[in-house]
PDB file of C-alpha atoms in Angstrom:
ATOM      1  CA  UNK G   1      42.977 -15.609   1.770  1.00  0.00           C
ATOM      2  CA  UNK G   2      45.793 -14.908   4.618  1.00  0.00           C
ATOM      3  CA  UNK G   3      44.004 -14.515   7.953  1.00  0.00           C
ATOM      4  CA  UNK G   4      45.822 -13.172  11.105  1.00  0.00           C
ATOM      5  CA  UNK G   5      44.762 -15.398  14.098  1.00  0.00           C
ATOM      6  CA  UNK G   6      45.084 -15.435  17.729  1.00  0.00           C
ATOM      7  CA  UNK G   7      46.880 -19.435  18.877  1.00  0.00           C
ATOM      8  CA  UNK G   8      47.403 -18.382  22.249  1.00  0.00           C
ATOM      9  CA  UNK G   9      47.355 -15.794  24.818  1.00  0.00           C
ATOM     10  CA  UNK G  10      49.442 -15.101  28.548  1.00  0.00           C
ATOM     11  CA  UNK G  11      48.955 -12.290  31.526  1.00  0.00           C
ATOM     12  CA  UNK G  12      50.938 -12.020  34.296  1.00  0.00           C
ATOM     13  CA  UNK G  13      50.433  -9.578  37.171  1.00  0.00           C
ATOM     14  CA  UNK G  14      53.083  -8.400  40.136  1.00  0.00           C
ATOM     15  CA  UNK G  15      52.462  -9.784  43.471  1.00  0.00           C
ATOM     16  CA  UNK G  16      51.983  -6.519  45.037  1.00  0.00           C
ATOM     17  CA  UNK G  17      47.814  -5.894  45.931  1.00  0.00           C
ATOM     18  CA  UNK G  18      47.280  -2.326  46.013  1.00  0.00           C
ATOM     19  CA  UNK G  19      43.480  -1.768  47.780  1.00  0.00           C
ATOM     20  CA  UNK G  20      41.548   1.277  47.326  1.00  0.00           C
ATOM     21  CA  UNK G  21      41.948   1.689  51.127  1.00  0.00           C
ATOM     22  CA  UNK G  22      45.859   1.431  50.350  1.00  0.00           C
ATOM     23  CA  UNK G  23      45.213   4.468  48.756  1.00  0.00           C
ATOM     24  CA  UNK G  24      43.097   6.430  51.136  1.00  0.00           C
ATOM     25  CA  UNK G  25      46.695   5.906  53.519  1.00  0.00           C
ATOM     26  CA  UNK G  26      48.787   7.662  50.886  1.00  0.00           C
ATOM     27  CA  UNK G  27      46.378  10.308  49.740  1.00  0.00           C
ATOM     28  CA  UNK G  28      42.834  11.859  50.367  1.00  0.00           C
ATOM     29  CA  UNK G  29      40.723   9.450  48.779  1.00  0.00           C
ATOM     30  CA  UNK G  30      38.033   6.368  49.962  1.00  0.00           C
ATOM     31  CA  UNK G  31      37.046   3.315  48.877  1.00  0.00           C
ATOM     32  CA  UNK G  32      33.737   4.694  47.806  1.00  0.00           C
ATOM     33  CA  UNK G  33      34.934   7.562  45.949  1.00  0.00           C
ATOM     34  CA  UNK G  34      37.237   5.280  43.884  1.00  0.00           C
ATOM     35  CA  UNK G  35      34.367   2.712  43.271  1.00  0.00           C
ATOM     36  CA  UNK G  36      31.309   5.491  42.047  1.00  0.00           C
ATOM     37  CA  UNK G  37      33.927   6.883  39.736  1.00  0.00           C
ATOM     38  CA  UNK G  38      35.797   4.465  37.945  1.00  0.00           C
ATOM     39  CA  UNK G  39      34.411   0.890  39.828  1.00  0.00           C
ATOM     40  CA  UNK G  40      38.079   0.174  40.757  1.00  0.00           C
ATOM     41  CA  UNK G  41      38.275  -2.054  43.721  1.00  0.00           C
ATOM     42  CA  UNK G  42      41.896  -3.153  43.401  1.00  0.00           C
ATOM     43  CA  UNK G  43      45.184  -3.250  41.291  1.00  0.00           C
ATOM     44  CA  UNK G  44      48.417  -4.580  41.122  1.00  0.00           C
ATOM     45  CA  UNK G  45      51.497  -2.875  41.083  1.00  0.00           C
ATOM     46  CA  UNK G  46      55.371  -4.010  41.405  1.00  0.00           C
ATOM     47  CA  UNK G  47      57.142  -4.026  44.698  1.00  0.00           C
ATOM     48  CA  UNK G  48      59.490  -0.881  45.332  1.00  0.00           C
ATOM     49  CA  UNK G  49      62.488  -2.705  46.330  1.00  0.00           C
ATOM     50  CA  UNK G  50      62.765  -4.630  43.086  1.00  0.00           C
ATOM     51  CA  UNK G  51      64.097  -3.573  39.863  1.00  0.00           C
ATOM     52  CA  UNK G  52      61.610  -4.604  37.806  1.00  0.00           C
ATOM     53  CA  UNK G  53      60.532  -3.461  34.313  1.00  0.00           C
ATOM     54  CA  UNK G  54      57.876  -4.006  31.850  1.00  0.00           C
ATOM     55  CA  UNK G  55      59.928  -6.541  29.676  1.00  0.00           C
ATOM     56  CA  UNK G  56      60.501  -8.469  32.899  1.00  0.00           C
ATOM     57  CA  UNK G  57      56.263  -8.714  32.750  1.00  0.00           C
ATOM     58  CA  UNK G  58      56.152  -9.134  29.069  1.00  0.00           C
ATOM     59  CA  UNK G  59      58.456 -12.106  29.346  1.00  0.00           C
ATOM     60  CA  UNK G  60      56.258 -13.902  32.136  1.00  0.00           C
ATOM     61  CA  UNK G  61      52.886 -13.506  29.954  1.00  0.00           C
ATOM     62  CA  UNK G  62      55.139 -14.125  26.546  1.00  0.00           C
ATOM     63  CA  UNK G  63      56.226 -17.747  27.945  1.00  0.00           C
ATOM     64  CA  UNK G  64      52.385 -18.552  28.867  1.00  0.00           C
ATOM     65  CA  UNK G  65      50.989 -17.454  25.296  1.00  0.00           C
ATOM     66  CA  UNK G  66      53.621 -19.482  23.819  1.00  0.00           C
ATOM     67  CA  UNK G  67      52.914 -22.436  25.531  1.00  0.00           C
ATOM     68  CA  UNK G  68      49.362 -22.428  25.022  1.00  0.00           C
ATOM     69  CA  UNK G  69      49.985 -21.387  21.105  1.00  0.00           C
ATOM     70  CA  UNK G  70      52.966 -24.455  21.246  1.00  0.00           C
ATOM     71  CA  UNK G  71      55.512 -22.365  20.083  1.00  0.00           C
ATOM     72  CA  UNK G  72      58.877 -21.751  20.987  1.00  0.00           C
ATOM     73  CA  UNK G  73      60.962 -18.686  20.725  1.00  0.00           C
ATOM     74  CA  UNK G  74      62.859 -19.848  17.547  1.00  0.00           C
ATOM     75  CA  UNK G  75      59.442 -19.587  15.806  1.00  0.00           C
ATOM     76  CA  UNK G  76      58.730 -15.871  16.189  1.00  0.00           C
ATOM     77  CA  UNK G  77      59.519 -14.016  13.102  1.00  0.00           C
ATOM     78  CA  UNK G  78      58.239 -10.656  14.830  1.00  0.00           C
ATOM     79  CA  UNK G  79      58.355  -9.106  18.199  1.00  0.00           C
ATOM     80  CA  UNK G  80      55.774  -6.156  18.537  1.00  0.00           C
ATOM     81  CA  UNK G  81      55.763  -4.344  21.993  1.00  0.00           C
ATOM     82  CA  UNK G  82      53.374  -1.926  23.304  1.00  0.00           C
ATOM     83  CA  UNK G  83      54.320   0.598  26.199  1.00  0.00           C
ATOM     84  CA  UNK G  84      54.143   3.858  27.845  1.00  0.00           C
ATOM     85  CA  UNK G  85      56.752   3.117  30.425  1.00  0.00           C
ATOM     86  CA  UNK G  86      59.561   1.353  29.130  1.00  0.00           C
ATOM     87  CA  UNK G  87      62.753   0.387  30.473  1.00  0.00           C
ATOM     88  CA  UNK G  88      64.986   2.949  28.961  1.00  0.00           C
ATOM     89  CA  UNK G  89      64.699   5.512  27.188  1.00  0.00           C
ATOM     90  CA  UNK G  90      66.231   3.411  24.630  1.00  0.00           C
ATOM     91  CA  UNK G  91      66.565   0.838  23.491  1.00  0.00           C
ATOM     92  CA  UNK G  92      63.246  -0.289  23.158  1.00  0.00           C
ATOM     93  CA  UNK G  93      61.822  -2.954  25.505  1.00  0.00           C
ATOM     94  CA  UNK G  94      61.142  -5.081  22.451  1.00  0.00           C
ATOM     95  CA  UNK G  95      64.539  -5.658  22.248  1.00  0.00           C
ATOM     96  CA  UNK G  96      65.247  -6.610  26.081  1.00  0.00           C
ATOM     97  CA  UNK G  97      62.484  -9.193  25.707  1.00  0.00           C
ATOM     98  CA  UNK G  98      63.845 -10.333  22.661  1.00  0.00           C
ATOM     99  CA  UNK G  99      67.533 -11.054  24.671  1.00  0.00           C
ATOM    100  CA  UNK G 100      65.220 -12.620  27.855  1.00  0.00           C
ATOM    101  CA  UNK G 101      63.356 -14.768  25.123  1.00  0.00           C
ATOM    102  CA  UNK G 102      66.986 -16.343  24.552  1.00  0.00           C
ATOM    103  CA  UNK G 103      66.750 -14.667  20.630  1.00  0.00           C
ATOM    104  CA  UNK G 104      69.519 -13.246  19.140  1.00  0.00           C
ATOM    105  CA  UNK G 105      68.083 -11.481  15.516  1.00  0.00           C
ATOM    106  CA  UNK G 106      64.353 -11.796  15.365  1.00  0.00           C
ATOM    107  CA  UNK G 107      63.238  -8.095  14.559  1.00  0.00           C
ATOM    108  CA  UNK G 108      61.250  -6.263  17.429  1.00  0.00           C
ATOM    109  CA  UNK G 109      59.724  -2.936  17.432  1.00  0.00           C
ATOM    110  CA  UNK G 110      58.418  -0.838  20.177  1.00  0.00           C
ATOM    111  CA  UNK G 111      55.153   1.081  19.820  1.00  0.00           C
ATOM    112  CA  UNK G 112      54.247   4.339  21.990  1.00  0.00           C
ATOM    113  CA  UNK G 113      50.359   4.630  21.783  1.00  0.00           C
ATOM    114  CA  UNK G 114      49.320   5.094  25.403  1.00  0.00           C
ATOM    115  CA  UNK G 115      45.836   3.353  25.822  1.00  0.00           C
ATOM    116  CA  UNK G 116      45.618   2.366  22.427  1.00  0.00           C
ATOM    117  CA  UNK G 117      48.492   0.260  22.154  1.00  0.00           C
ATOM    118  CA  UNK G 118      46.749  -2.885  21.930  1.00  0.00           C
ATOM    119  CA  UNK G 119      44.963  -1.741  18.604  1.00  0.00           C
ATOM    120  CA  UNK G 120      47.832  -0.319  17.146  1.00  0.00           C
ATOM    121  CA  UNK G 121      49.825  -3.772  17.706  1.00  0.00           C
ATOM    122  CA  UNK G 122      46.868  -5.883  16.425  1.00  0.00           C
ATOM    123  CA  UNK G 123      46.889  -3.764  13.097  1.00  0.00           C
ATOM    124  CA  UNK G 124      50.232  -3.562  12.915  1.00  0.00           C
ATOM    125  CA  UNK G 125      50.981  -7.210  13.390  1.00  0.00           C
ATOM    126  CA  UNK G 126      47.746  -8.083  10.858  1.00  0.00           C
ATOM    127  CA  UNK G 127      49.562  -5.650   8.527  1.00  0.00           C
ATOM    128  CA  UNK G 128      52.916  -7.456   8.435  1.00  0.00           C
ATOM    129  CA  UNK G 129      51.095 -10.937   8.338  1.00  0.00           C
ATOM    130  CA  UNK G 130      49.154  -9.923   4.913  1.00  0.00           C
ATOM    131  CA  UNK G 131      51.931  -8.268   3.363  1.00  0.00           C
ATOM    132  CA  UNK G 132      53.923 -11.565   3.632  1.00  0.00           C
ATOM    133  CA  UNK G 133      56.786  -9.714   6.322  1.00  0.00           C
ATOM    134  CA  UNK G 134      56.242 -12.270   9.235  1.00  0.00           C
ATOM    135  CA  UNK G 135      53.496 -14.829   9.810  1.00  0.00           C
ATOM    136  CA  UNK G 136      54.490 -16.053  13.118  1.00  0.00           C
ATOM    137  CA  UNK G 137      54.336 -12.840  15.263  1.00  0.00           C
ATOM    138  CA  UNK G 138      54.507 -12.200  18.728  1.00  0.00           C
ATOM    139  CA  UNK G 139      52.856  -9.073  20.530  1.00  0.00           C
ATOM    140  CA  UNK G 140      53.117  -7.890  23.820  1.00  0.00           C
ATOM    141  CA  UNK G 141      51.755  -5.025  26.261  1.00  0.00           C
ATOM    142  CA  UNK G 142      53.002  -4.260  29.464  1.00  0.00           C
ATOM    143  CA  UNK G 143      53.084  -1.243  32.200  1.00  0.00           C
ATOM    144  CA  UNK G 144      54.745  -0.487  34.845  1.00  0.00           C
ATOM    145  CA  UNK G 145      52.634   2.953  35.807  1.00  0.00           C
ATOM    146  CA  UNK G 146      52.991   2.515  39.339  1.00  0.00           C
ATOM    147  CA  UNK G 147      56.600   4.396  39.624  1.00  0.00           C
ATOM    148  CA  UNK G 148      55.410   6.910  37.369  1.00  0.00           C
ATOM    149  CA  UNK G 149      52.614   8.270  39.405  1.00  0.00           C
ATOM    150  CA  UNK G 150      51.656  10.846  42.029  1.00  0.00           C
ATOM    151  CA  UNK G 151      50.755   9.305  44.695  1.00  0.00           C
ATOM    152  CA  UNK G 152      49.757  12.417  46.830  1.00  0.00           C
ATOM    153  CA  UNK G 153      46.215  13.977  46.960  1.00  0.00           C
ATOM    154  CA  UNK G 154      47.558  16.104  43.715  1.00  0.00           C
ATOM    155  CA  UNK G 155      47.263  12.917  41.685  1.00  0.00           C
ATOM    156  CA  UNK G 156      44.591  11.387  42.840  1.00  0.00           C
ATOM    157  CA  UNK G 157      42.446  11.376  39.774  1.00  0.00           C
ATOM    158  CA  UNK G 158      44.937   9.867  37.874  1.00  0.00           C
ATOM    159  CA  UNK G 159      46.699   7.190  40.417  1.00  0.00           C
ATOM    160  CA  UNK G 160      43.705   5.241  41.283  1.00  0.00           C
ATOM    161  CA  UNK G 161      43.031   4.144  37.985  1.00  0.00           C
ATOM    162  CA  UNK G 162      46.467   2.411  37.085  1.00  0.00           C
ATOM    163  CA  UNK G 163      48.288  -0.697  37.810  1.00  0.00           C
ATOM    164  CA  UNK G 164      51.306  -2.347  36.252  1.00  0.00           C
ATOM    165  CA  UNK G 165      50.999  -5.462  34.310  1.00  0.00           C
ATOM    166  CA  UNK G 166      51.629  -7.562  31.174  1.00  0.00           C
ATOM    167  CA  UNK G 167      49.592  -9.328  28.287  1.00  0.00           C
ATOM    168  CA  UNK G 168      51.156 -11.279  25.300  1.00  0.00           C
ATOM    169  CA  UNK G 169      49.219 -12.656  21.944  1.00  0.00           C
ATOM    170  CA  UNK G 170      50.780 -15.084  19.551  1.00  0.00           C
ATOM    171  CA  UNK G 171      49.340 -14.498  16.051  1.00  0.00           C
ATOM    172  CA  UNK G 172      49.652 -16.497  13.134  1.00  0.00           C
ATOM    173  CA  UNK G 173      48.612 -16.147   9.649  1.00  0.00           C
ATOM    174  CA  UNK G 174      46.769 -19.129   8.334  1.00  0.00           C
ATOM    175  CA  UNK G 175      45.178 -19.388   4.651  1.00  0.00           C
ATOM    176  CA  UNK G 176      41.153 -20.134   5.179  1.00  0.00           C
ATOM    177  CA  UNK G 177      38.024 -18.481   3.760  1.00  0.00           C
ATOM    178  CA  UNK G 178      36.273 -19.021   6.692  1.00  0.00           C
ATOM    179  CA  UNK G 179      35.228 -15.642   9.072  1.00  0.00           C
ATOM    180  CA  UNK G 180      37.934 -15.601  11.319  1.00  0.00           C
ATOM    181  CA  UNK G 181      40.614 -14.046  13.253  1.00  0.00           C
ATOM    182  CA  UNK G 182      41.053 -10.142  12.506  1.00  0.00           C
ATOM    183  CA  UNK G 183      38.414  -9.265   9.849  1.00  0.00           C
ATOM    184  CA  UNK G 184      38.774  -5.589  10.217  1.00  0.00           C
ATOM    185  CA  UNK G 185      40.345  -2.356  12.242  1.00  0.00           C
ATOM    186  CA  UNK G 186      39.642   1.614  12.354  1.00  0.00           C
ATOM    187  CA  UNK G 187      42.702   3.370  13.713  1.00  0.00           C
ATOM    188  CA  UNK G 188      42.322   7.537  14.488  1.00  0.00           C
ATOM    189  CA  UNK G 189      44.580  10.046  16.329  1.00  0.00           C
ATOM    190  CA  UNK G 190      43.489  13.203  17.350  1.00  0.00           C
ATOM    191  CA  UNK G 191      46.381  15.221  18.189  1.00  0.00           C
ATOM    192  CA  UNK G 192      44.280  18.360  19.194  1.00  0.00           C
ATOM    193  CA  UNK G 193      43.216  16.996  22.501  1.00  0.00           C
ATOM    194  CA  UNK G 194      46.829  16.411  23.600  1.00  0.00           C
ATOM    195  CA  UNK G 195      47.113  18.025  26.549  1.00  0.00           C
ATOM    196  CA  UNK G 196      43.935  16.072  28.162  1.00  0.00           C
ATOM    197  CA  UNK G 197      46.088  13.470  29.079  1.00  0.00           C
ATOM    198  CA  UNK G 198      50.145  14.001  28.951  1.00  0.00           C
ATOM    199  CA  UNK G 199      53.442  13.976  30.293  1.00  0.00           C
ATOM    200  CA  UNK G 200      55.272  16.929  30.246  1.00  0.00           C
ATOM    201  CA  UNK G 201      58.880  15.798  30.924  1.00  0.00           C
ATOM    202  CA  UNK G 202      61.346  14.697  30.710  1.00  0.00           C
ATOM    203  CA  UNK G 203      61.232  16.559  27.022  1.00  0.00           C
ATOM    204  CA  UNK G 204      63.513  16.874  24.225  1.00  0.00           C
ATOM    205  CA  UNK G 205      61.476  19.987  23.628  1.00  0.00           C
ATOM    206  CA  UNK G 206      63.209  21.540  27.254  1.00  0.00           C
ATOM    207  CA  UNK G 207      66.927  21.785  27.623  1.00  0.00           C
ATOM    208  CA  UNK G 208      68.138  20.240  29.639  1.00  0.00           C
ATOM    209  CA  UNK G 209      65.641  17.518  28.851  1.00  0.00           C
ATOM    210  CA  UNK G 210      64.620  17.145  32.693  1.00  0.00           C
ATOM    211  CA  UNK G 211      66.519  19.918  35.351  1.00  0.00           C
ATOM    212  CA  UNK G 212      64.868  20.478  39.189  1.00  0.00           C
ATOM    213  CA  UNK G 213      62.525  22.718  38.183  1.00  0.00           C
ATOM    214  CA  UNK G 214      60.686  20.495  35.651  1.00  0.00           C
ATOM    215  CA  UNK G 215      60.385  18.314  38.820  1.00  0.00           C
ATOM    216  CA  UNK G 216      59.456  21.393  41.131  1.00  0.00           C
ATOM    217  CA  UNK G 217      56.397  22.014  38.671  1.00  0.00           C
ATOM    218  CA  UNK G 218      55.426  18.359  38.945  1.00  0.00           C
ATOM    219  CA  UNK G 219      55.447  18.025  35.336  1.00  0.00           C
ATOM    220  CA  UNK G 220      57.290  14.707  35.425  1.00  0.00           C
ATOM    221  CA  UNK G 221      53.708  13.637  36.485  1.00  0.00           C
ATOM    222  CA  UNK G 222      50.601  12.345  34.245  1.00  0.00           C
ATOM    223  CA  UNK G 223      48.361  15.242  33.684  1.00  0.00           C
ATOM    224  CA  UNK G 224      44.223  14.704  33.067  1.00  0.00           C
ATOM    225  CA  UNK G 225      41.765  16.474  32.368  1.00  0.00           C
ATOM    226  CA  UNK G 226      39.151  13.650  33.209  1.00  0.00           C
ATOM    227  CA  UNK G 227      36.253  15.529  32.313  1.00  0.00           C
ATOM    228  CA  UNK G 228      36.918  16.289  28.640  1.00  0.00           C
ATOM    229  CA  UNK G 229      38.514  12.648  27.996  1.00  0.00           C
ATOM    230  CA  UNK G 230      35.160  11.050  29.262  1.00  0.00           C
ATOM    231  CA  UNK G 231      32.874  13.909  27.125  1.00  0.00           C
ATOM    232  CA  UNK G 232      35.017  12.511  24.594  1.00  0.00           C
ATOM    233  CA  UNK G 233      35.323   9.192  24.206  1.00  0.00           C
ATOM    234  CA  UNK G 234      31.618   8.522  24.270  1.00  0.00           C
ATOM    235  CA  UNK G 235      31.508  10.552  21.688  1.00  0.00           C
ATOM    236  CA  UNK G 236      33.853   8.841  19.728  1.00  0.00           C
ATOM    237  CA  UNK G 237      34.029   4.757  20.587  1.00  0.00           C
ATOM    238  CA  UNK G 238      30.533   4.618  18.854  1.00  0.00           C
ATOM    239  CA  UNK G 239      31.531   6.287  16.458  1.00  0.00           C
ATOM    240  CA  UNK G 240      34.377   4.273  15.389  1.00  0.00           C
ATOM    241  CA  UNK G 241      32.685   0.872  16.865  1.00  0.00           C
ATOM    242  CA  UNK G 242      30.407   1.438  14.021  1.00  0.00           C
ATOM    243  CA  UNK G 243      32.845   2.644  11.116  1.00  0.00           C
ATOM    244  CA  UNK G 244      34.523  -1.340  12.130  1.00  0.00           C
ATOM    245  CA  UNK G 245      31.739  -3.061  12.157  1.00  0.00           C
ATOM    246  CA  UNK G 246      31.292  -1.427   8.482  1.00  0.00           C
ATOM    247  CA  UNK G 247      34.365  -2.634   7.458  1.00  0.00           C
ATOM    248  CA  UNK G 248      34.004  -6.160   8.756  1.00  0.00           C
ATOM    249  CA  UNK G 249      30.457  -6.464   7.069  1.00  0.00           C
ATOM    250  CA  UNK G 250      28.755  -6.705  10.287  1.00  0.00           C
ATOM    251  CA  UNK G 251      26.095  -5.419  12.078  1.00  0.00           C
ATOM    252  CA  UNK G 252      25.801  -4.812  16.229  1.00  0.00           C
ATOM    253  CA  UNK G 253      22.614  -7.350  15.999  1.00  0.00           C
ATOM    254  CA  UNK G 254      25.359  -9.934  15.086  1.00  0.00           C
ATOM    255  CA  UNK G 255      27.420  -9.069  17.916  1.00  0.00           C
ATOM    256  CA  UNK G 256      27.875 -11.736  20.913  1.00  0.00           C
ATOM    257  CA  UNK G 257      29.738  -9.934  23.407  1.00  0.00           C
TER     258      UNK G 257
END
């Protein structure tokens, strides 16, 4: 049986160390109030002056995961990239990495689910592995939230939880009856709870799609309701921990970590 595995893995973070008392200058917040509620000490986000983008990230952690997986470029069949903040507005950032990757053909797609990017990409990829579409694929994340945040006392509860980054995984399918690699997801969308955590604009649903007074309103900013998204997902990561560890056969006794 067809199993997707992990060969190697790459992260690469900006230079730019953003303290929790960086903060405090910029907006009314502390140290301590960051720490009780999230345990943030630090993050990393990309220098202002630089034009930088999250394909410029994915590239740095896509060269170490394919070194440690000893692949080169030639031997992706699949790009898969994961982001809330991508370069343009099209194309897709999978396809800028793909050019920076020195590739001229190799299919990439760009997937748009917020926080749960990295599960969507894992199924995804796993689903194009089994159905015999790609077996050498590679998958990236990266963010660049840092330019997309308020960074006045108005945003506070959002902007001192996000940094900008980027992760890459090289997966391979391999033929072995032996428990490995990804034995099992549980994807779920709840569209209801939308507005908990959004961006307003720029919107196709406004014309024009972004004007001064979208920007007046601050809804070019990320919105939370931080309350009902916590009250939620402890609700629901159990939940959906267990419906996986269904799937996979498992129980939480056999769990390591």
């Amino acid at each position: 049986m067809k199993k997707t595995v992990i060969q190697g893995t790459g992260r690469y973070l900006p230079e730019r160390l953003v303290t929790n008392d960086d903060l405090s200058k910029m907006m009314d917040t502390s140290d301590e109030w960051i720490r009780q509620r999230t345990g943030i000490e630090q993050r990393y986000w990309v220098p202002d002056h630089l034009e930088i983008g999250p394909s410029d990230l994915g590239a740095e952690a896509a060269g170490i995961a394919l070194e440690k997986a000893g692949w080169k470029p030639s031997d992706i069949d699949l790009i898969i990239f994961a982001t809330l903040s991508p370069d343009l507005y099209f194309p897709g950032s999978g396809c800028l990495l793909q050019h920076k990757l020195g590739l001229t053909t190799t299919p990439a797609l760009d997937i748009r689910q917020q926080c749960t990017g990295f599960f969507y990409g894992l199924a995804t990829a796993d689903a194009f592995i089994k159905s015999g579409q790609a077996n050498r694929i590679l998958f990236v994340g990266a963010e660049i939230h840092s330019r997309g945040l308020d960074k006045t006392s108005e945003g506070r509860d959002v902007t001192v939880i996000f940094g900008d980054g980027g992760g890459a995984i090289c997966l391979e399918g391999i033929e072995t009856d032996e428990s490995v690699g990804i034995l099992a997801s549980a994807l779920h969308a709840q569209g209801e709870f939308a507005r908990t955590l959004m961006i307003e604009a720029p919107t196709f649903r406004h014309s024009p799609f972004i004007d001064e007074e979208l920007l007046r309103q601050g809804r070019h900013w990320p919105k939370m309701d931080g309350r009902a998204v916590f009250k939620h997902a402890v609700k629901r990561l159990p939940e959906v921990a267990a419906e996986v560890l269904e799937k996979a056969g498992l129980k939480i006794q056999d769990i390591d970590l």
